[in-house]
Phi, psi and omega in degrees: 000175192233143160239135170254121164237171208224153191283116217270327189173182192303274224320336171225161141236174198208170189273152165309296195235142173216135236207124176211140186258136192346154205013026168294090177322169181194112208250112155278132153276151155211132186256141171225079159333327223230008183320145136268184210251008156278322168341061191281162183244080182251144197273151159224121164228205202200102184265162188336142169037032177240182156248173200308159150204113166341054219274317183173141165249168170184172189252300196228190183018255189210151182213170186270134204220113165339296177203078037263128192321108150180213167215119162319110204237133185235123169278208209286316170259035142057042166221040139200167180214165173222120180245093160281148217249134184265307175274030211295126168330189141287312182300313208274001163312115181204200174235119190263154196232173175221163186179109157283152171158192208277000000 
């Protein structure tokens, strides 16, 4: 199956497309160069024919992200994070999103 990410605004980019096969792990990146020092980093995706939902925000380091199993890693000068899915589903095919904001 495929996770799509998608550009939120100027402030990140993300690779477009990423291809993995059921319970294969898989890391979406994301860059924000231009983060402030205020900044939360929040994950979204979107699955067919839904709306965004929500996943996990964060400042720093690294956090456990639920549903879909896996975890969110922000590095150390916060001007990318990655969010790895360790099973991923069939279900988890979507469009994964990145966003700064407060």
């Amino acid at each position: 199956f495929s996770c799509t990410a998608a550009v939120a605004n100027g402030q990140v980019q993300q690779e477009p497309f990423l291809e993995t096969t059921e319970g294969t792990g898989i890391n979406i990146t994301c860059s924000h160069p231009q983060i402030q020092t205020n900044d939360y980093i929040h994950w979204y995706r979107q699955l067919p024919g839904r709306g965004p939902e929500f996943l996990m925000s964060a400042l720093t380091a690294s956090k456990e992200v639920r549903a879909p199993e896996g975890r969110l890693w922000v590095s150390a000068d916060r001007r990318w994070s990655a969010l790895w899915l360790w099973r991923p589903r069939r279900g988890d095919a979507a469009v994964y999103y990145c966003a700064l904001g407060p």
